PDB file of C-alpha atoms in Angstrom:
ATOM      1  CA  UNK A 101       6.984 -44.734   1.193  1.00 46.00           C
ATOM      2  CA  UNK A 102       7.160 -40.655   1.725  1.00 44.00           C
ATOM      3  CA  UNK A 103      10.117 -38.860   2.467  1.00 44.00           C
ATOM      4  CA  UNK A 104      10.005 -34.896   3.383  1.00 45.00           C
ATOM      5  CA  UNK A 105      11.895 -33.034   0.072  1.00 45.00           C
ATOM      6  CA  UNK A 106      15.433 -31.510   1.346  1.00 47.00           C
ATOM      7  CA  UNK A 107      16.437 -29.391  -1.635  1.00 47.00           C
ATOM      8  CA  UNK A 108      19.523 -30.425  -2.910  1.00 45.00           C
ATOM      9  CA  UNK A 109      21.753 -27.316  -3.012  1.00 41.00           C
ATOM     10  CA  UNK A 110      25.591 -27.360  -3.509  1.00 39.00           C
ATOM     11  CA  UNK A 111      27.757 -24.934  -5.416  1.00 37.00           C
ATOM     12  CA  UNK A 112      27.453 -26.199  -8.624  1.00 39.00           C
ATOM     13  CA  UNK A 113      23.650 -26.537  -8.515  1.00 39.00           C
ATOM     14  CA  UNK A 114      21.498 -23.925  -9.625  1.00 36.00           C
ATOM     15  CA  UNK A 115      17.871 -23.559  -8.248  1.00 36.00           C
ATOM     16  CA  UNK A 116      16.534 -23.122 -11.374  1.00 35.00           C
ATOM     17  CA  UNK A 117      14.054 -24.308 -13.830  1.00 39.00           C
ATOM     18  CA  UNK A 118      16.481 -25.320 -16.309  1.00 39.00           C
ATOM     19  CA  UNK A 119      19.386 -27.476 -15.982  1.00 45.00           C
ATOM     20  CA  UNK A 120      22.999 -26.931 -16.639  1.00 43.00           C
ATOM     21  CA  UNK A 121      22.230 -27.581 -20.230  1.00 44.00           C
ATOM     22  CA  UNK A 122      20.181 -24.395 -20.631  1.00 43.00           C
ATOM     23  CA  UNK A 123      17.202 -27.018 -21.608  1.00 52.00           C
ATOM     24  CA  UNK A 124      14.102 -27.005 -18.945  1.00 63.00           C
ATOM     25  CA  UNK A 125      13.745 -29.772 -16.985  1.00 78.00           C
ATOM     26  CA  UNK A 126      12.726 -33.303 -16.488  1.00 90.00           C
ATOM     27  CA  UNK A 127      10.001 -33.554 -14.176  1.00 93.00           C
ATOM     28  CA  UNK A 128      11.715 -36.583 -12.113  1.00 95.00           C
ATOM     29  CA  UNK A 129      15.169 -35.893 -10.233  1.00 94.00           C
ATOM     30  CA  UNK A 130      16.589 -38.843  -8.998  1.00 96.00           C
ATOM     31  CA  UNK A 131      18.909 -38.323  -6.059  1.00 96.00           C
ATOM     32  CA  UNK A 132      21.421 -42.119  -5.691  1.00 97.00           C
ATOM     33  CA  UNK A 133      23.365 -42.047  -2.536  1.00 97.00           C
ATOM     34  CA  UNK A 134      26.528 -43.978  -3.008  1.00 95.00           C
ATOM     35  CA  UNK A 135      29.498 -44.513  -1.307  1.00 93.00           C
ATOM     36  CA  UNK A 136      31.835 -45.350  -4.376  1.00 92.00           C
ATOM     37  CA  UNK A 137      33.958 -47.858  -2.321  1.00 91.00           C
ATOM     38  CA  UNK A 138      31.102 -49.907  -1.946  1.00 91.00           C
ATOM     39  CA  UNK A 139      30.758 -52.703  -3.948  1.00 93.00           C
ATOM     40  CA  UNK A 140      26.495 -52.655  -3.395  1.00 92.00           C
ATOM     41  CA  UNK A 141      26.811 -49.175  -5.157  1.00 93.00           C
ATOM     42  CA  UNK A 142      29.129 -50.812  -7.857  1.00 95.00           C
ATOM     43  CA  UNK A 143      26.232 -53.410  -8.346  1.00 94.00           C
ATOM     44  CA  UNK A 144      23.363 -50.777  -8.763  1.00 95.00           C
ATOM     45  CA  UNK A 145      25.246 -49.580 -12.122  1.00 96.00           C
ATOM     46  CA  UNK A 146      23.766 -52.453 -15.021  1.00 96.00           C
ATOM     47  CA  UNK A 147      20.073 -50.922 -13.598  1.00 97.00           C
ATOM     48  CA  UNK A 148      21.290 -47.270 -14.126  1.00 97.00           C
ATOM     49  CA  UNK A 149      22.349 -47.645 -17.547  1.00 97.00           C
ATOM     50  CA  UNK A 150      19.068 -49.172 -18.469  1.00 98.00           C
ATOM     51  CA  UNK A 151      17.055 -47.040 -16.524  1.00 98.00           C
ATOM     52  CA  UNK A 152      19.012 -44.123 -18.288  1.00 97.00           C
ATOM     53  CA  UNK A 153      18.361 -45.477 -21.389  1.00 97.00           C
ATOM     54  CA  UNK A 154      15.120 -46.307 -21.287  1.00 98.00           C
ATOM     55  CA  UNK A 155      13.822 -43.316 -19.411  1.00 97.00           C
ATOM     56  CA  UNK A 156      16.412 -40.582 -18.942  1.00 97.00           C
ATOM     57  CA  UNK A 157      14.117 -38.392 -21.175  1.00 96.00           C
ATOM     58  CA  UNK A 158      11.863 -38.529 -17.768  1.00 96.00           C
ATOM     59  CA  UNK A 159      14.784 -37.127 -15.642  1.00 96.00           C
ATOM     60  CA  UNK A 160      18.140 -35.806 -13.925  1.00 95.00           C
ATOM     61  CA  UNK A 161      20.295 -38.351 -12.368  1.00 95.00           C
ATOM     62  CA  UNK A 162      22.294 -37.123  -9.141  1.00 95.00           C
ATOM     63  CA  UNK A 163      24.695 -39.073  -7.413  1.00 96.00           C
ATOM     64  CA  UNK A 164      24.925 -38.324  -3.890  1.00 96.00           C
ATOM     65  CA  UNK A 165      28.501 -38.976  -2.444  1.00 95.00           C
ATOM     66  CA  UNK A 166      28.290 -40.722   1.453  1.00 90.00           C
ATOM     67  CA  UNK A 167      30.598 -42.468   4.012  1.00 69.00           C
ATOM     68  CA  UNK A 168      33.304 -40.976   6.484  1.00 49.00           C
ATOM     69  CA  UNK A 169      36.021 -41.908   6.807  1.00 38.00           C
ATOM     70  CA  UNK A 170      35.212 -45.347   5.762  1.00 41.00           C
ATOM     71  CA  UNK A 171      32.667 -47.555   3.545  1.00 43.00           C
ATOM     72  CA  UNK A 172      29.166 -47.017   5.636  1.00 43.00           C
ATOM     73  CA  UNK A 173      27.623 -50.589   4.711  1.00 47.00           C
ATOM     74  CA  UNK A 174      31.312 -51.580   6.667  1.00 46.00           C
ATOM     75  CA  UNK A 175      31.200 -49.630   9.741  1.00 47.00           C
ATOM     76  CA  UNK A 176      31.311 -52.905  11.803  1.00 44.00           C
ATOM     77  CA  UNK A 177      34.192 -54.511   9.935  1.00 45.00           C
ATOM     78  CA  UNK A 178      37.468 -52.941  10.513  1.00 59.00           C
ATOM     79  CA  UNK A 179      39.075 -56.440   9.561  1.00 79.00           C
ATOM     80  CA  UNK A 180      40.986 -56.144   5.695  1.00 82.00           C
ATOM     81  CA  UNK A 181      40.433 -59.990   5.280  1.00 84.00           C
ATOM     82  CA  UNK A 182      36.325 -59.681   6.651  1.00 86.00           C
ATOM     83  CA  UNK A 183      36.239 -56.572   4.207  1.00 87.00           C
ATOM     84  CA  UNK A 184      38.004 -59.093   1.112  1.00 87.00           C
ATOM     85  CA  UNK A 185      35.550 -61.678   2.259  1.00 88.00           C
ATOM     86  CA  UNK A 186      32.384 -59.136   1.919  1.00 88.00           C
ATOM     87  CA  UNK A 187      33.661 -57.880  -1.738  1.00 89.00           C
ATOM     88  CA  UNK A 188      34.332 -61.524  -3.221  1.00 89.00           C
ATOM     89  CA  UNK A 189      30.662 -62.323  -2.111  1.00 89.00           C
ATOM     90  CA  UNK A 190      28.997 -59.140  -3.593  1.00 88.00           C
ATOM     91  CA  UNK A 191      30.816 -60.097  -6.717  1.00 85.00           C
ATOM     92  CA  UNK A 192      29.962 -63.619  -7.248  1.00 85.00           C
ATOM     93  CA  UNK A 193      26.445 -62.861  -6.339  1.00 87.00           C
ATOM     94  CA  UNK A 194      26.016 -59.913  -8.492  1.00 88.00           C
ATOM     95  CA  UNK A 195      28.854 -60.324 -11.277  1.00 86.00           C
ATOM     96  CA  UNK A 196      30.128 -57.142 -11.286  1.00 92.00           C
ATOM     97  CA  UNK A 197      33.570 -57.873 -10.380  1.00 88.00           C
ATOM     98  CA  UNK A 198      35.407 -56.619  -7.585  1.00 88.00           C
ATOM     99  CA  UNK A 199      38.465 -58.003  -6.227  1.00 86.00           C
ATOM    100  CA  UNK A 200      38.597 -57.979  -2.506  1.00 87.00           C
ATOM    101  CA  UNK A 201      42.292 -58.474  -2.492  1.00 86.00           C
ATOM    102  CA  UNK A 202      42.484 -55.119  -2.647  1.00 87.00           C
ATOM    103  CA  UNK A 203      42.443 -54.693   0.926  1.00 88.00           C
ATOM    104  CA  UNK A 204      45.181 -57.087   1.525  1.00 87.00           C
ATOM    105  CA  UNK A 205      47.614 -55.706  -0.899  1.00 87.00           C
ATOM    106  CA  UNK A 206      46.631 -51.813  -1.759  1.00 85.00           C
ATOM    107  CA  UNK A 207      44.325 -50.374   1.359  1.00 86.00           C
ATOM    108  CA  UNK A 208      42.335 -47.086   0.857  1.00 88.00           C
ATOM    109  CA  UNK A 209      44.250 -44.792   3.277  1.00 83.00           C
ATOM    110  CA  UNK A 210      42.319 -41.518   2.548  1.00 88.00           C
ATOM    111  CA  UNK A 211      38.908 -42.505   1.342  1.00 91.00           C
ATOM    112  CA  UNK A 212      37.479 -38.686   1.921  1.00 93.00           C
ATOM    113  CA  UNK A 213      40.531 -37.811  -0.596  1.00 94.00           C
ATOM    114  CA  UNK A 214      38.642 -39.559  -3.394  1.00 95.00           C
ATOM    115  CA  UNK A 215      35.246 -37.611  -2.346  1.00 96.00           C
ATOM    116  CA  UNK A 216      36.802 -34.791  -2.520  1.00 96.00           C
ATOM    117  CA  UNK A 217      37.722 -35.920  -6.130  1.00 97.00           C
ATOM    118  CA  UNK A 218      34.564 -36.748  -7.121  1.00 97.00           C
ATOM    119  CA  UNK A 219      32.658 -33.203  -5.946  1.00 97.00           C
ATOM    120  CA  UNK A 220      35.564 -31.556  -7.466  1.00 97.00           C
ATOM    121  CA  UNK A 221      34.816 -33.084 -11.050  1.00 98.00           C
ATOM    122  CA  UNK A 222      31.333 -32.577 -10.550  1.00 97.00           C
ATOM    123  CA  UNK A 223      32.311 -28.438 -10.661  1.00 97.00           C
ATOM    124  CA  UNK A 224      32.916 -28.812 -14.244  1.00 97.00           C
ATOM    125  CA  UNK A 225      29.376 -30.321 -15.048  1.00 95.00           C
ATOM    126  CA  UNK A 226      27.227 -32.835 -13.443  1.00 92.00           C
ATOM    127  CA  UNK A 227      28.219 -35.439 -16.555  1.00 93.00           C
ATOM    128  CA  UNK A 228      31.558 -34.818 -16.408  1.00 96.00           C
ATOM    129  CA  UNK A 229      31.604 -35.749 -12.279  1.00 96.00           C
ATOM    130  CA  UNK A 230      29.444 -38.842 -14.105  1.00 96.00           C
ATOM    131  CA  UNK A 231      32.435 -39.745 -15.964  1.00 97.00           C
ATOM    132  CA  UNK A 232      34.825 -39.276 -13.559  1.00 98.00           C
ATOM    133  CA  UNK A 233      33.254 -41.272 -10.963  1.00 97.00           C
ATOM    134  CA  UNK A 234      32.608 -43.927 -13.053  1.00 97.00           C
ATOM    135  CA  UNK A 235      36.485 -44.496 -14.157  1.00 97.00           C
ATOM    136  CA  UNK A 236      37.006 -43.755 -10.125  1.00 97.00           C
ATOM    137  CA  UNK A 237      35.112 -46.905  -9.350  1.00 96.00           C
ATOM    138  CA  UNK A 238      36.440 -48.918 -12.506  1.00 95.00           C
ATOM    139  CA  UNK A 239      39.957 -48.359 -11.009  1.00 95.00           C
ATOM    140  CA  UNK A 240      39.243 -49.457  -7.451  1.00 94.00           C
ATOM    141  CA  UNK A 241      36.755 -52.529  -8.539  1.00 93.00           C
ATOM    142  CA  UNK A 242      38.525 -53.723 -11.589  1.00 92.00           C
ATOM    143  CA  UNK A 243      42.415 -52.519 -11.329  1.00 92.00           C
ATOM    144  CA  UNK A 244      42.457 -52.746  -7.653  1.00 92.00           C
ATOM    145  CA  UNK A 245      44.294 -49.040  -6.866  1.00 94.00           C
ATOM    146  CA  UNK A 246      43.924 -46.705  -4.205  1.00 93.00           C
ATOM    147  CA  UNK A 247      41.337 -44.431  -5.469  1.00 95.00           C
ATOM    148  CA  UNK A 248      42.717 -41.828  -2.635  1.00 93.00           C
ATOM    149  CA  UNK A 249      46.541 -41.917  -4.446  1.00 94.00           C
ATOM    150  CA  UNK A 250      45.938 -38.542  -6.394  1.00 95.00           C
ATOM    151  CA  UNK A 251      48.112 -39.512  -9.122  1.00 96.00           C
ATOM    152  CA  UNK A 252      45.507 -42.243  -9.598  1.00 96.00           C
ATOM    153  CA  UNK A 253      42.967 -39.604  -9.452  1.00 97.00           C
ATOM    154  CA  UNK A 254      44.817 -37.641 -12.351  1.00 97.00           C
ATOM    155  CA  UNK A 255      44.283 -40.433 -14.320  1.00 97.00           C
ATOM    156  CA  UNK A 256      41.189 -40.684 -13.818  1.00 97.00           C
ATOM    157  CA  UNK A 257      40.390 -37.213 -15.034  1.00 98.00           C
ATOM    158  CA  UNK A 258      42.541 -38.049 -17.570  1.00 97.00           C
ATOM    159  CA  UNK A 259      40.281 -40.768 -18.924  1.00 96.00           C
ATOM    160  CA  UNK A 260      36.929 -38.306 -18.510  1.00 97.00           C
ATOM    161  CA  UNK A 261      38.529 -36.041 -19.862  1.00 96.00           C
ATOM    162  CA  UNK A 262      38.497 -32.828 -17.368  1.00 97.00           C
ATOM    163  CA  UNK A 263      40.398 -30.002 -17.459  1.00 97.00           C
ATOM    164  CA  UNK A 264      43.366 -31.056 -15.470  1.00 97.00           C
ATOM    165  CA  UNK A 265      44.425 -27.871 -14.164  1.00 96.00           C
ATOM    166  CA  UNK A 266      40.987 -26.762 -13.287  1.00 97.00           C
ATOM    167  CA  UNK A 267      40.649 -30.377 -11.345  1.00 97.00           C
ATOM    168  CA  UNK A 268      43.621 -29.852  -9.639  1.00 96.00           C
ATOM    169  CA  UNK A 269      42.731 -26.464  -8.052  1.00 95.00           C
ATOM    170  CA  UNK A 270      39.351 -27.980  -7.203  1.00 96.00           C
ATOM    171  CA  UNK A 271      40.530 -30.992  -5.342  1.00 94.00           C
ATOM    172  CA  UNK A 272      42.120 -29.192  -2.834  1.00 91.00           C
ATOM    173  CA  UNK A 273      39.081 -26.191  -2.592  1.00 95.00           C
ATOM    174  CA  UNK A 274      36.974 -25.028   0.240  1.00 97.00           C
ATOM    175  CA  UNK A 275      34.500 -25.394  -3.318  1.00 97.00           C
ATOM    176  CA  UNK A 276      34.824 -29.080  -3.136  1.00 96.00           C
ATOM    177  CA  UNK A 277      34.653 -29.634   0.285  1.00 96.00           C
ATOM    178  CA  UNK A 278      31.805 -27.685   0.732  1.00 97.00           C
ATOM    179  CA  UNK A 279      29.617 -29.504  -1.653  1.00 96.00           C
ATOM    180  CA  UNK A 280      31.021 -33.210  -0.210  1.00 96.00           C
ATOM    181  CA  UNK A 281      29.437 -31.493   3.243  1.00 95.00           C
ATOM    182  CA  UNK A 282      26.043 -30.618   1.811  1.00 95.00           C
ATOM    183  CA  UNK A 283      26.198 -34.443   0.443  1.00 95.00           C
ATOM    184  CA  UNK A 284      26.786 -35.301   3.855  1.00 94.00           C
ATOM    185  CA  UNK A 285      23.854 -32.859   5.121  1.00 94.00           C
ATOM    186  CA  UNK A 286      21.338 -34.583   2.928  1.00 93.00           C
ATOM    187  CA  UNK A 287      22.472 -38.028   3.950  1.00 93.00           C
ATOM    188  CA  UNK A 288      21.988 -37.318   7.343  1.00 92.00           C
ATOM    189  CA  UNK A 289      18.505 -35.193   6.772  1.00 91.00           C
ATOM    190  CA  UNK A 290      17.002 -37.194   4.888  1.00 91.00           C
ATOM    191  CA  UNK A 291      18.111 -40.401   7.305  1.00 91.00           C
ATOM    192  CA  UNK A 292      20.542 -42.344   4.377  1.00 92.00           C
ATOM    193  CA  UNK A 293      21.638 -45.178   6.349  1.00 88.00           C
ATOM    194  CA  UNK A 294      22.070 -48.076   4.041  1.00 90.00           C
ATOM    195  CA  UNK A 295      23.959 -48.069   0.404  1.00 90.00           C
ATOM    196  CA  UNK A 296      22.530 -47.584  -2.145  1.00 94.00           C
ATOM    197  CA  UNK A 297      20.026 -45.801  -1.452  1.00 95.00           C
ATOM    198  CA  UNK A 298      17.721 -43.971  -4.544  1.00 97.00           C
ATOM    199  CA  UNK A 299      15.352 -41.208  -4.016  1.00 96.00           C
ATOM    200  CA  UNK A 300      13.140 -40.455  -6.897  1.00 95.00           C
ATOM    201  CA  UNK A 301      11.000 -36.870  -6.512  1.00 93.00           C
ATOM    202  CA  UNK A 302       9.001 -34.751  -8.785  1.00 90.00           C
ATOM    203  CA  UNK A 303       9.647 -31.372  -9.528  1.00 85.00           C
ATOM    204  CA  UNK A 304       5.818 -30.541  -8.906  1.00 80.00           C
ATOM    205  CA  UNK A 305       5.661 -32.746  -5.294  1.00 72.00           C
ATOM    206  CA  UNK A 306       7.949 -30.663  -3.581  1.00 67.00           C
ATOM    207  CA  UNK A 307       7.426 -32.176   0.067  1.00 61.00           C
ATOM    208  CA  UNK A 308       7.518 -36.182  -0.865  1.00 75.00           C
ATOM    209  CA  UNK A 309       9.985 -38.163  -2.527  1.00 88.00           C
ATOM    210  CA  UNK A 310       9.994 -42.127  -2.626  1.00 93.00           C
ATOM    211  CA  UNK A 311      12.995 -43.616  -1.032  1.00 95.00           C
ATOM    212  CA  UNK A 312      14.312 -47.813  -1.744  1.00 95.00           C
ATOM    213  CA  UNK A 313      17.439 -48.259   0.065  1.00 94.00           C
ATOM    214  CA  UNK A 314      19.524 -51.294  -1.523  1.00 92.00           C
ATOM    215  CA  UNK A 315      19.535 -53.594  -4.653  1.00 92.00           C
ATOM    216  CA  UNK A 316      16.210 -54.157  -6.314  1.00 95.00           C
ATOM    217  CA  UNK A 317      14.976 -55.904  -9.427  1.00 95.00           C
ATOM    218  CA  UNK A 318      14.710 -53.672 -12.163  1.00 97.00           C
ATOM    219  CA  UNK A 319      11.417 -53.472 -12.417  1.00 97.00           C
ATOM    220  CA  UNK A 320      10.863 -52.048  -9.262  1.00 97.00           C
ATOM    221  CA  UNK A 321      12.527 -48.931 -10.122  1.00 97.00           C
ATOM    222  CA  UNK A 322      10.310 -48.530 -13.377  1.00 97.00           C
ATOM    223  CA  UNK A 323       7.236 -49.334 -11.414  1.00 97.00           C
ATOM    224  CA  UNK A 324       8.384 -46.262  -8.749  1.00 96.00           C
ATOM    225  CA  UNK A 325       9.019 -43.917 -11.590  1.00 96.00           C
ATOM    226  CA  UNK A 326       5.993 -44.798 -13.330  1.00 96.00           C
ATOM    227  CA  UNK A 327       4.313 -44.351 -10.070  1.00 93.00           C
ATOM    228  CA  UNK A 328       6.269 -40.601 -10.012  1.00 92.00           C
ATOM    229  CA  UNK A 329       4.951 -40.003 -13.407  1.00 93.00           C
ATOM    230  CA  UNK A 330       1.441 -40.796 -13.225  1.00 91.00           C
ATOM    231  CA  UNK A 331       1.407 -43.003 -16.030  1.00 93.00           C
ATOM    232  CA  UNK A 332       3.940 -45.845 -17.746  1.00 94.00           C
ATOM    233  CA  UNK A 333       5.942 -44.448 -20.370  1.00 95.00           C
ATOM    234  CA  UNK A 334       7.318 -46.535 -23.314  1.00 96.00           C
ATOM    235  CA  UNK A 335      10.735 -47.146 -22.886  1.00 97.00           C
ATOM    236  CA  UNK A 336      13.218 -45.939 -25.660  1.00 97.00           C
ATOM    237  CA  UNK A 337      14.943 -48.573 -27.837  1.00 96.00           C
ATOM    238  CA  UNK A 338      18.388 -48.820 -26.650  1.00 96.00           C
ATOM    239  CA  UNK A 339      21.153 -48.741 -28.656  1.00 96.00           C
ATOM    240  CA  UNK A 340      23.099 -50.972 -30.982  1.00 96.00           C
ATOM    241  CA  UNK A 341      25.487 -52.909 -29.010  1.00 96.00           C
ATOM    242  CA  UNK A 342      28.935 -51.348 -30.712  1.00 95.00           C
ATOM    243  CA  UNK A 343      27.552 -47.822 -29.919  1.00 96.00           C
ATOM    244  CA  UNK A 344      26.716 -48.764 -26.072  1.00 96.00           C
ATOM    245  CA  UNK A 345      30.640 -49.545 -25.641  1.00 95.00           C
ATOM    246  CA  UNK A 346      31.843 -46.423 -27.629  1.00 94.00           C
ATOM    247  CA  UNK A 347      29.521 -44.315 -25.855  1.00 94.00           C
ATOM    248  CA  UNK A 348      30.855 -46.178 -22.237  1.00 95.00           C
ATOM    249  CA  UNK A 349      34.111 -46.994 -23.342  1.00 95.00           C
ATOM    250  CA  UNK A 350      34.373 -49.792 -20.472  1.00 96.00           C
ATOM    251  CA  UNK A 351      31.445 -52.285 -19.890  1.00 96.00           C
ATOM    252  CA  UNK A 352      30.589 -56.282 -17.927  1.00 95.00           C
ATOM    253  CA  UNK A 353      28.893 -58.013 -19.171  1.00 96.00           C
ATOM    254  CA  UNK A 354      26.120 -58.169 -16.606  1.00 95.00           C
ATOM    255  CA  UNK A 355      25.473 -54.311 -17.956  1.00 97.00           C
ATOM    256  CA  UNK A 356      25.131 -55.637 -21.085  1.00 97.00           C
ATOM    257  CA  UNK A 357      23.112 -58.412 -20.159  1.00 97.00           C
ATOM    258  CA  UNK A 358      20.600 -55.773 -18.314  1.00 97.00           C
ATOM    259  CA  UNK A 359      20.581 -53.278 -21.000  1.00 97.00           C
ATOM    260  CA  UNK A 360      19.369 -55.291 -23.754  1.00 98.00           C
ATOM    261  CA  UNK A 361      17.827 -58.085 -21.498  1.00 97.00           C
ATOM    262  CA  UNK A 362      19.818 -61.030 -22.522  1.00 97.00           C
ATOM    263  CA  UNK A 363      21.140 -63.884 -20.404  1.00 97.00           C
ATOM    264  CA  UNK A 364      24.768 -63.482 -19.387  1.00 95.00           C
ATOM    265  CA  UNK A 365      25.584 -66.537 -22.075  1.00 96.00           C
ATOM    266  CA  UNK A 366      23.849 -64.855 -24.807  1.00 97.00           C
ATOM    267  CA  UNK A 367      25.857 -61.298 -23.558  1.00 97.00           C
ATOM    268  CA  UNK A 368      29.090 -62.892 -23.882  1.00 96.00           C
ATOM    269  CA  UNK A 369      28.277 -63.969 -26.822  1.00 97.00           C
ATOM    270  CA  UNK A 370      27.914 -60.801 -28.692  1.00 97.00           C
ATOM    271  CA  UNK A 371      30.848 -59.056 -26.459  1.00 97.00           C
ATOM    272  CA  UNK A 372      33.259 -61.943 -28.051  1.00 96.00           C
ATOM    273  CA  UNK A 373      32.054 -61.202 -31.512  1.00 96.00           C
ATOM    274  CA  UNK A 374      32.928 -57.527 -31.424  1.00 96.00           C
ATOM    275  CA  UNK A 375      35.771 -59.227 -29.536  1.00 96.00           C
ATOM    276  CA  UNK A 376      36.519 -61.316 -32.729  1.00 96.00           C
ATOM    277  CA  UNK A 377      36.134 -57.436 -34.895  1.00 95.00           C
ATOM    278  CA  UNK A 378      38.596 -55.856 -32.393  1.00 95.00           C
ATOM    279  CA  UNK A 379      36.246 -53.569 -31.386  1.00 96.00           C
ATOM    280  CA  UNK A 380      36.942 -54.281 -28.213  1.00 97.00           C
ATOM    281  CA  UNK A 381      39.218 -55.865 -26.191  1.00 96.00           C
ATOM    282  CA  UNK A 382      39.007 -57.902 -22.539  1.00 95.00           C
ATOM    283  CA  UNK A 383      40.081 -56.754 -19.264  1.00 92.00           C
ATOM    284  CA  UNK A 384      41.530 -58.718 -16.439  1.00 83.00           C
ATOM    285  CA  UNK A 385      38.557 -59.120 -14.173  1.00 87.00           C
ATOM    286  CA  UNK A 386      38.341 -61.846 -11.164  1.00 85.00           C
ATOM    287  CA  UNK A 387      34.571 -62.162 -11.519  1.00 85.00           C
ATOM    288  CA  UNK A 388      32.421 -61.757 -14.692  1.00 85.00           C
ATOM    289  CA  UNK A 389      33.745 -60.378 -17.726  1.00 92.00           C
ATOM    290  CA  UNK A 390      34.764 -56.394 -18.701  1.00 95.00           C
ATOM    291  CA  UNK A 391      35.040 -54.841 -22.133  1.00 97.00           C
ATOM    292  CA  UNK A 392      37.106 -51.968 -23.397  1.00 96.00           C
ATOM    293  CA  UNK A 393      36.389 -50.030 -26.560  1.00 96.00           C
ATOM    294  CA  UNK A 394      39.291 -50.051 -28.914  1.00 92.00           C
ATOM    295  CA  UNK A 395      39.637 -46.366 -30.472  1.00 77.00           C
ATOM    296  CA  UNK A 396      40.794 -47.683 -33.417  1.00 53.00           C
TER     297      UNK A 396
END
């Protein structure tokens, strides 16, 4: 399906025809609208990593930041128990672990607070706003705090290791909240009304872009890129299990399981022996299993 092109332009992109590594660039840009409080979005990340992995050489990854003042897949359920109810089921179904108890005992109370966070990262690179919202959704999914608390926040830039100060002064910027409203723009533009939703374009197609709103096989989204590229490329070989963690520092097993396409048994496994090594160590999770590296 064919989607009119909106250019993405915020602050901290440059229309240019090199990235923000000074290298030129990929010929696919892949724009993924997520709301980060939303535990579909949560269970899109095992098919990023591999998709990264595998194909990243192909193109630049963009996550899109949506919602109001509230989830968007939720609009319709204001309850805290229907919203606990709605997690625990994501969760067992996709074994990503969230913990809907979250809404019982520590509600969001300023979700566009944490949005706000996230664009304000993203001004010190698009990786590091990677990073950042990555440990943003780790500590709402897996450690159950409010991601709009801004000393939670700290720590978060903490662990992706930002310049603090710098965050600080962004977080509360007309910077930031200018590019959360051109994220916003785009959503509504280009007619974003389910999460998550992944538009794939090429840089020489300027007015069509392929658009799959929610959670897809794998396969599908190598079969759209491969449909981008003209061609289907060889996937890279990814890399050895104990340099996966170090490289993502926290990791389910259900991303492992993707990445190297092993069952969740065989998964476990291998996280237990590096378990075993102290490599790495468990983390509380209510559904499926997470990993931390051990800088040792």
């Amino acid at each position: 399906m064919s989607w009119e092109r909106t250019e993405l332009m915020s602050p901290q992109v440059a229309n240019t025809s090199f990235d923000d590594s000074g290298t030129k660039k990929k010929p696919i840009e892949i724009y993924v609208f997520i709301d980060p409080m939303c535990p579909e979005c949560w269970s899109l990340e095992p098919y990023l990593k591999k998709l990264t992995i595998e194909y990243g050489r192909f193109f630049t990854l963009r996550p899109l930041i949506t919602g109001s003042s509230k989830p968007l897949n939720h609009d319709n359920f204001d309850s805290p128990k229907k919203l606990r109810e709605i997690w625990e089921k994501t969760a067992s179904r996709t074994g990503m672990s969230c913990d809907g108890d979250l809404w019982i005992e520590n509600p969001i109370h300023s979700p566009t607070t944490a949005y706000l966070a996230i664009k304000a990262a993203e001004l010190q690179g698009i990786r590091y706003g990677k990073v950042f919202l990555r440990k943003v959704q780790e500590s709402l999914f897996l450690k159950k705090l409010d991601i709009s608390n801004e000393a939670v926040l700290l720590e978060c830039a903490k662990a992706a290791k930002l310049d603090l100060q710098e965050f600080q002064n962004d977080l509360h910027s007309a910077t930031a909240r200018k590019a959360l409203q051109c994220d916003y723009k785009l959503q509504k533009e280009m007619e974003i009304d389910y999460m998550p939703t992944i538009v794939f374009f090429h840089k020489d197609i300027e007015e069509q872009g392929i658009k799959i709103s929610g959670l897809y096989p794998y396969d599908i989204y190598v079969s759209v890129l491969s449909e981008m590229l003209e061609h289907h490329p060889i996937p890279s070989t990814p890399p050895s299990i104990e340099d996966l963690i170090r490289e993502y520092e926290v990791i389910g097993t259900k991303e492992v399981s993707v990445v190297y396409d092993w069952s969740l048994a065989k998964a476990e496994r291998e996280m237990k022996k590096l378990q075993l090594k102290q490599i790495i160590e468990k983390l509380p999770a209510k559904h499926g299993t997470f990993w931390q590296y051990m800088n040792n």
